[in-house]
Coordinates of C-alpha atoms in Angstrom, one line a residue:
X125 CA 154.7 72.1 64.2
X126 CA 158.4 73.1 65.5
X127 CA 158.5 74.8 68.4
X128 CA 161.8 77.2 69.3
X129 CA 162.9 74.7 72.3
X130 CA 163.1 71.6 70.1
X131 CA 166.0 70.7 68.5
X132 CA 167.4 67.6 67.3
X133 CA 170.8 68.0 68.9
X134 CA 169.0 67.6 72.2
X135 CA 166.0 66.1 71.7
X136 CA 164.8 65.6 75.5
X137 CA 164.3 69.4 75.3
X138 CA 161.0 70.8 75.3
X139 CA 157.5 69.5 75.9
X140 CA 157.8 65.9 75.7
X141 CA 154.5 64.4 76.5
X142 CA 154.1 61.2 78.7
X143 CA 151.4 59.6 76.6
X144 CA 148.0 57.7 78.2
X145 CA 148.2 54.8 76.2
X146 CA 144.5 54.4 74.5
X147 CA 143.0 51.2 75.5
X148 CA 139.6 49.9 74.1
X149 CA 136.7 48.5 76.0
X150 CA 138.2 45.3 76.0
X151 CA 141.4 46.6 77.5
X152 CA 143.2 45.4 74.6
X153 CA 145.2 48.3 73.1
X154 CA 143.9 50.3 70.2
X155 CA 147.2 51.2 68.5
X156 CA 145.3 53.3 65.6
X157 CA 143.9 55.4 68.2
X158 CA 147.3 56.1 69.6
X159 CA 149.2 57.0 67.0
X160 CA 146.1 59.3 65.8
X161 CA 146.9 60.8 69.3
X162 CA 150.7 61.4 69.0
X163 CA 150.4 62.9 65.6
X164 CA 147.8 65.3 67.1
X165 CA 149.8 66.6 69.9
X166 CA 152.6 67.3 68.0
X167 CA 150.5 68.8 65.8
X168 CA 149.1 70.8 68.8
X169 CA 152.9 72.4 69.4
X170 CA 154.2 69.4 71.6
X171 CA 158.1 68.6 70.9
X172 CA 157.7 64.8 71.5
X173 CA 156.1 61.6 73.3
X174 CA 157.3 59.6 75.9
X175 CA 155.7 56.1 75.4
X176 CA 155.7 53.4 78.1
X177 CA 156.0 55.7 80.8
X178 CA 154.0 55.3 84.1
X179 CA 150.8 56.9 82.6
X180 CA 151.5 54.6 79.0
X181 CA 150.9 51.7 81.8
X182 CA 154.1 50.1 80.6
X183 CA 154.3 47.6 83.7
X184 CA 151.0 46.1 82.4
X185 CA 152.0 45.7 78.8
X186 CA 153.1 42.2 77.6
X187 CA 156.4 42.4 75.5
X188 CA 154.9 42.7 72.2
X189 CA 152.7 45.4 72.9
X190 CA 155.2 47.7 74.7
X191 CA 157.3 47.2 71.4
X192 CA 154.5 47.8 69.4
X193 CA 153.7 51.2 71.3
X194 CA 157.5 52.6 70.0
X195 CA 157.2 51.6 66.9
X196 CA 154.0 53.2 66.6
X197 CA 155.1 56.1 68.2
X198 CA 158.0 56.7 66.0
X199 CA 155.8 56.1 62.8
X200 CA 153.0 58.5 64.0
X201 CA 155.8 61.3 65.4
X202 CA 157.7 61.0 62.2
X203 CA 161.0 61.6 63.5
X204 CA 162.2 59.5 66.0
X205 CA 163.9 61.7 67.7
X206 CA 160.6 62.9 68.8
X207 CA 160.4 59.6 71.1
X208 CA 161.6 58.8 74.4
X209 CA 160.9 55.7 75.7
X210 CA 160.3 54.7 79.4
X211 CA 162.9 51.4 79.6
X212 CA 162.2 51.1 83.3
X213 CA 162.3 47.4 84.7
X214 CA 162.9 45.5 87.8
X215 CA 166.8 45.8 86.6
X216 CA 169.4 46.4 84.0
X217 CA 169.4 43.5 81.7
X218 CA 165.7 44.0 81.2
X219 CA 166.2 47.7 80.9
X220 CA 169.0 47.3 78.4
X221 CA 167.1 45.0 76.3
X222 CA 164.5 47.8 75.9
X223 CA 166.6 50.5 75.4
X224 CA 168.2 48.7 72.4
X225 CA 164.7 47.9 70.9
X226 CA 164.3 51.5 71.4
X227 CA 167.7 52.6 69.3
X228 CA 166.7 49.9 66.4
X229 CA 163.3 51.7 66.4
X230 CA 164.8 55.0 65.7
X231 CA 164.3 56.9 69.2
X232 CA 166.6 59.7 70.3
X233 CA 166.7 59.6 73.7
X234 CA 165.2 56.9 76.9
X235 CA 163.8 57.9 80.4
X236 CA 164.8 55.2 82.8
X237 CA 163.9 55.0 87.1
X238 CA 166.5 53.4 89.5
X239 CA 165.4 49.9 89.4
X240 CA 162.0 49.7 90.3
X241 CA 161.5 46.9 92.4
X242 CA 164.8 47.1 94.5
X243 CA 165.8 49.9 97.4
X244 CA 169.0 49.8 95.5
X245 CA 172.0 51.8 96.9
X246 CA 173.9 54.4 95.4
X247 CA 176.9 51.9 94.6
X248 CA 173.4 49.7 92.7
X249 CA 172.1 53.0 91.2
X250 CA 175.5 53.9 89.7
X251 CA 175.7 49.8 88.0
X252 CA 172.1 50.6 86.9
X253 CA 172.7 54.1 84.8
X254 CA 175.9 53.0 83.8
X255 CA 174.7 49.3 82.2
X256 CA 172.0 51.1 80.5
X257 CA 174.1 53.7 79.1
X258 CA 176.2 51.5 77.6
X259 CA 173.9 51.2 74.6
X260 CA 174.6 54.8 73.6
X261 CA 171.3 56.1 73.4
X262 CA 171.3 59.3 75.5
X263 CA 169.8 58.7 78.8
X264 CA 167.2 60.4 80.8
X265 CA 167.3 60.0 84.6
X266 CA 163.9 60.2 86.1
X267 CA 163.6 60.8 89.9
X268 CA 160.6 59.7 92.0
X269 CA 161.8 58.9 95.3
X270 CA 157.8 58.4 96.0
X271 CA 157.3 55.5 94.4
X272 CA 160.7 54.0 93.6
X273 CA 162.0 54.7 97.7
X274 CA 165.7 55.3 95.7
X275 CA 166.4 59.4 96.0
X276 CA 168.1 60.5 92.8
X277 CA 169.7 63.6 95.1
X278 CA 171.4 66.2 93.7
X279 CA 174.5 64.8 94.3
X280 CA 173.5 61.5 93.2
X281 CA 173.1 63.3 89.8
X282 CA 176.3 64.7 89.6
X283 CA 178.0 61.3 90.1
X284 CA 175.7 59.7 87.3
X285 CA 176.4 62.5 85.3
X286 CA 179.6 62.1 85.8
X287 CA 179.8 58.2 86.2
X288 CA 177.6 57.2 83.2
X289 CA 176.8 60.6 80.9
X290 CA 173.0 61.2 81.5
X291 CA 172.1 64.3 80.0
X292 CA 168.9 65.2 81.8
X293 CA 166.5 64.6 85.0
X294 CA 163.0 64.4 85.3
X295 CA 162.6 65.7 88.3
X296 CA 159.2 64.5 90.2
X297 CA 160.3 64.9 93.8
X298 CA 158.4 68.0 94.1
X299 CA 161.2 70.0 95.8
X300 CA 161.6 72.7 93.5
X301 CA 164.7 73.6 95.4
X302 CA 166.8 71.4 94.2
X303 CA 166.8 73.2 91.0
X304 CA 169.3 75.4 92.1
X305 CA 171.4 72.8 93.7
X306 CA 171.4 70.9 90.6
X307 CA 172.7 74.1 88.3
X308 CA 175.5 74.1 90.9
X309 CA 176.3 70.5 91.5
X310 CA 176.0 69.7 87.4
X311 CA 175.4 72.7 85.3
X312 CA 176.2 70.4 82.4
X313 CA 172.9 68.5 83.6
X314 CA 169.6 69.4 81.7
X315 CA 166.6 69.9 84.4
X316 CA 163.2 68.8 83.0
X317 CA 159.9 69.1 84.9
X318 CA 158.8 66.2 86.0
X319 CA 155.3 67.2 87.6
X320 CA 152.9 69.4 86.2
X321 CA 151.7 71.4 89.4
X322 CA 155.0 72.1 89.4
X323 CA 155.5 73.8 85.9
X324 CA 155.4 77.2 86.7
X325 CA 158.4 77.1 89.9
X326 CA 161.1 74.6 87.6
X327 CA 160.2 76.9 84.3
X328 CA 161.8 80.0 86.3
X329 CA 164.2 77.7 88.2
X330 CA 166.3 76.9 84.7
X331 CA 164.1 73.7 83.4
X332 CA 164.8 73.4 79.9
X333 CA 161.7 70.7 79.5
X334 CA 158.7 69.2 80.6
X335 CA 158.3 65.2 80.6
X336 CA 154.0 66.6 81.1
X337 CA 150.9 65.1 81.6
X338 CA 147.9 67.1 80.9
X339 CA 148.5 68.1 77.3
X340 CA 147.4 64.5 76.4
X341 CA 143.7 66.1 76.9
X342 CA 145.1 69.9 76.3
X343 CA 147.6 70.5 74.0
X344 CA 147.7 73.4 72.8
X345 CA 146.8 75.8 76.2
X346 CA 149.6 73.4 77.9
X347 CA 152.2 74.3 75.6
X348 CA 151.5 77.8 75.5
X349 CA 151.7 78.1 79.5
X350 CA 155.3 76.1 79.2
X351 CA 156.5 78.2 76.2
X352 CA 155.7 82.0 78.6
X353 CA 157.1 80.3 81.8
X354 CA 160.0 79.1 80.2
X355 CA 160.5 83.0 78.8
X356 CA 159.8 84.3 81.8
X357 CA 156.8 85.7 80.8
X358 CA 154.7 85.6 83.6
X359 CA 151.6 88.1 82.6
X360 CA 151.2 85.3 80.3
X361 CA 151.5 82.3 82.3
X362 CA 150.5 82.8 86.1
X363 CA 146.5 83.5 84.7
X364 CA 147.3 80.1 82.5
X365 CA 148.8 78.2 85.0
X366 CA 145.8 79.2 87.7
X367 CA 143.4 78.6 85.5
X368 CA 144.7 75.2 84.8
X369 CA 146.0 74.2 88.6
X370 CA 143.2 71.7 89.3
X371 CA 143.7 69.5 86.4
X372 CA 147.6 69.6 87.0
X373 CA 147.3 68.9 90.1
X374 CA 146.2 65.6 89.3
X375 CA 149.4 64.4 87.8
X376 CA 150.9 64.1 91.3
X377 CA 147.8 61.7 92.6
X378 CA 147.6 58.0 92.6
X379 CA 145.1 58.3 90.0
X380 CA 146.9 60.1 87.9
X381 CA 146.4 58.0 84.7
X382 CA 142.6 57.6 85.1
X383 CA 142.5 61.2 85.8
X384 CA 144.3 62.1 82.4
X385 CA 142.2 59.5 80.6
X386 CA 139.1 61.0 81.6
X387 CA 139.5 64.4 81.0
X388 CA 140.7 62.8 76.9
X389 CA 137.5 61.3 77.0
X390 CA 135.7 64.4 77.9
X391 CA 137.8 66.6 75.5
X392 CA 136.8 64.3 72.9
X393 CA 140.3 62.2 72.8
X394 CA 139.9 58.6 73.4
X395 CA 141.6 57.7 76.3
X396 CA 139.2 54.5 77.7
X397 CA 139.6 52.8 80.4
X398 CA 142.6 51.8 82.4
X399 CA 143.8 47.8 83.1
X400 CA 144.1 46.8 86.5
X401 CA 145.5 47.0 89.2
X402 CA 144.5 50.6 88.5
X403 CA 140.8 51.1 88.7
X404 CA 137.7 53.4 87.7
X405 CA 137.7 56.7 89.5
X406 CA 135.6 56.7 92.7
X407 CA 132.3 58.6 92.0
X408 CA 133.7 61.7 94.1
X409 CA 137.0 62.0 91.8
X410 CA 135.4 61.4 88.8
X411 CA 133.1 64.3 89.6
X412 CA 136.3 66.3 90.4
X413 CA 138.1 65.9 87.1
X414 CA 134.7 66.2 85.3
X415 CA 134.4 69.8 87.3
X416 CA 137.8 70.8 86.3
X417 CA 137.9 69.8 83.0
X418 CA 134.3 71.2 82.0
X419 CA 135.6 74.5 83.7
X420 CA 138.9 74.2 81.7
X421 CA 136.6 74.1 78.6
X422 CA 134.4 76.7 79.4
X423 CA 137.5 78.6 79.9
X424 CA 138.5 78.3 75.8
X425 CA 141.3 75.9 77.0
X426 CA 142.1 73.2 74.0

């Protein structure tokens, strides 16, 4: 299903999922399962699937799986534009080599951090971008200062826009105010939503995407809250985006992916467990997604 955001010209547009990555009880990875999952949520009105991303677990993956996971991605999407890797590493040369794996494999676009095991500097932050860059797949910068401890400010931006072409940010900070200071900084800078308890404030801020979370275990509700905020349409969205606040919210916690996961389980999408060093929810959190998912349901949300 084709949404009116999603185009191939800019294929980082829209509602481009950050997939949990399926893992049987084994922890091995069920790749069947996942590529029954991506063809479902574009199915469900998604635009695309990020693979390897945080919540894909990339940093846990051997080599050969975390290949695997973009070929299957690209194969279950059926256009590879519809698949933006995570190429994140400890530094360049390892993030190049994935983001050429990634243009042999057909992708359209790549999300990459600032190097992800360095404080790097603005003068290290500019080598980063522009090395990876260099491949000439378009490139998505992806800011979260609260992991990574390197800021991707809004001026920052405009010299990596400037510096090295990326075409977008996922924005995770969680300052919704530097929306307006990255239209004015870089207007030629696409602004995609990089938290979901965020949606609702980026959507009327200018974001022309959502890298998202919680339409791996609702699809369908999820895109039709981004699709009214991103119109403005608020009648339609604030009730939507209320209703599903307590499961979005979880998207900005530590246990983000087990969160996700469980509430697929529970919506009858196999997400399984997660691989260390991430581990089961405590009983208390469990309970809490199990609350807000069961309520979510109950609601008619899908």
């Amino acid at each position: 299903m084709t949404t009116a955001t999603w185009n191939p010209e800019r294929p980082w547009r829209g509602i481009m999922v950050a997939t949990a990555l399926p893992l049987r009880d084994d922890l091995s990875v069920d790749h069947d399962a996942y590529a029954e999952h991506v063809a479902r949520l574009i199915a469900h009105g998604c635009d695309g699937v990020v693979p390897n991303g945080s919540l894909g677990e990339y940093q846990t993956l051997t080599d050969d799986e975390r290949a695997r996971v973009v070929r299957t991605a690209v194969e279950a999407a059926g256009d590879g534009a519809r698949v933006m890797p995570g190429v994140s590493a400890y530094g360049s040369a390892e993030a190049r080599r994935w983001t050429e794996q990634a243009a042999e494999a057909g992708c359209g676009s790549v999300l990459l951090l600032p190097p992800n095991a360095y404080r790097a500097d603005e003068r290290a932050v500019l080598a980063h971008y522009r090395d990876v860059a260099d491949v000439g797949l378009p490139v998505i910068a992806y800011n979260n200062p609260i992991d990574t401890k390197v800021d991707l400010t809004p001026a920052l931006l405009a010299r990596l826009h400037a510096d090295s072409g990326i075409v977008a940010v996922k924005e995770f900070s969680g300052d919704v105010r530097r929306a307006y200071e990255i239209a004015e900084l870089v207007p030629g800078l696409d602004l995609l939503i990089g938290a979901d308890d965020v949606l609702l404030e980026l959507a009327t801020a200018g974001a022309v995407g959502w890298i998202a979370g919680y339409p791996n275990a609702f699809p369908a509700d999820c895109a039709a809250l981004y699709h009214a905020a991103v119109r403005g349409d608020l009648a339609t969205a604030l009730p939507l985006y209320r209703s599903l606040h307590p499961l979005l919210r979880w998207d900005s916690r530590t246990e983000f992916v087990q969160a996700i996961k469980f509430s697929m389980d529970l919506t009858g999408r196999r997400g399984g467990p997660s691989r260390p060093p991430r581990l089961p929810l405590t009983a208390e959190s469990r309970a809490a997604v199990r609350t807000a998912t069961e309520k979510a349901l109950a609601d008619g949300h899908h």
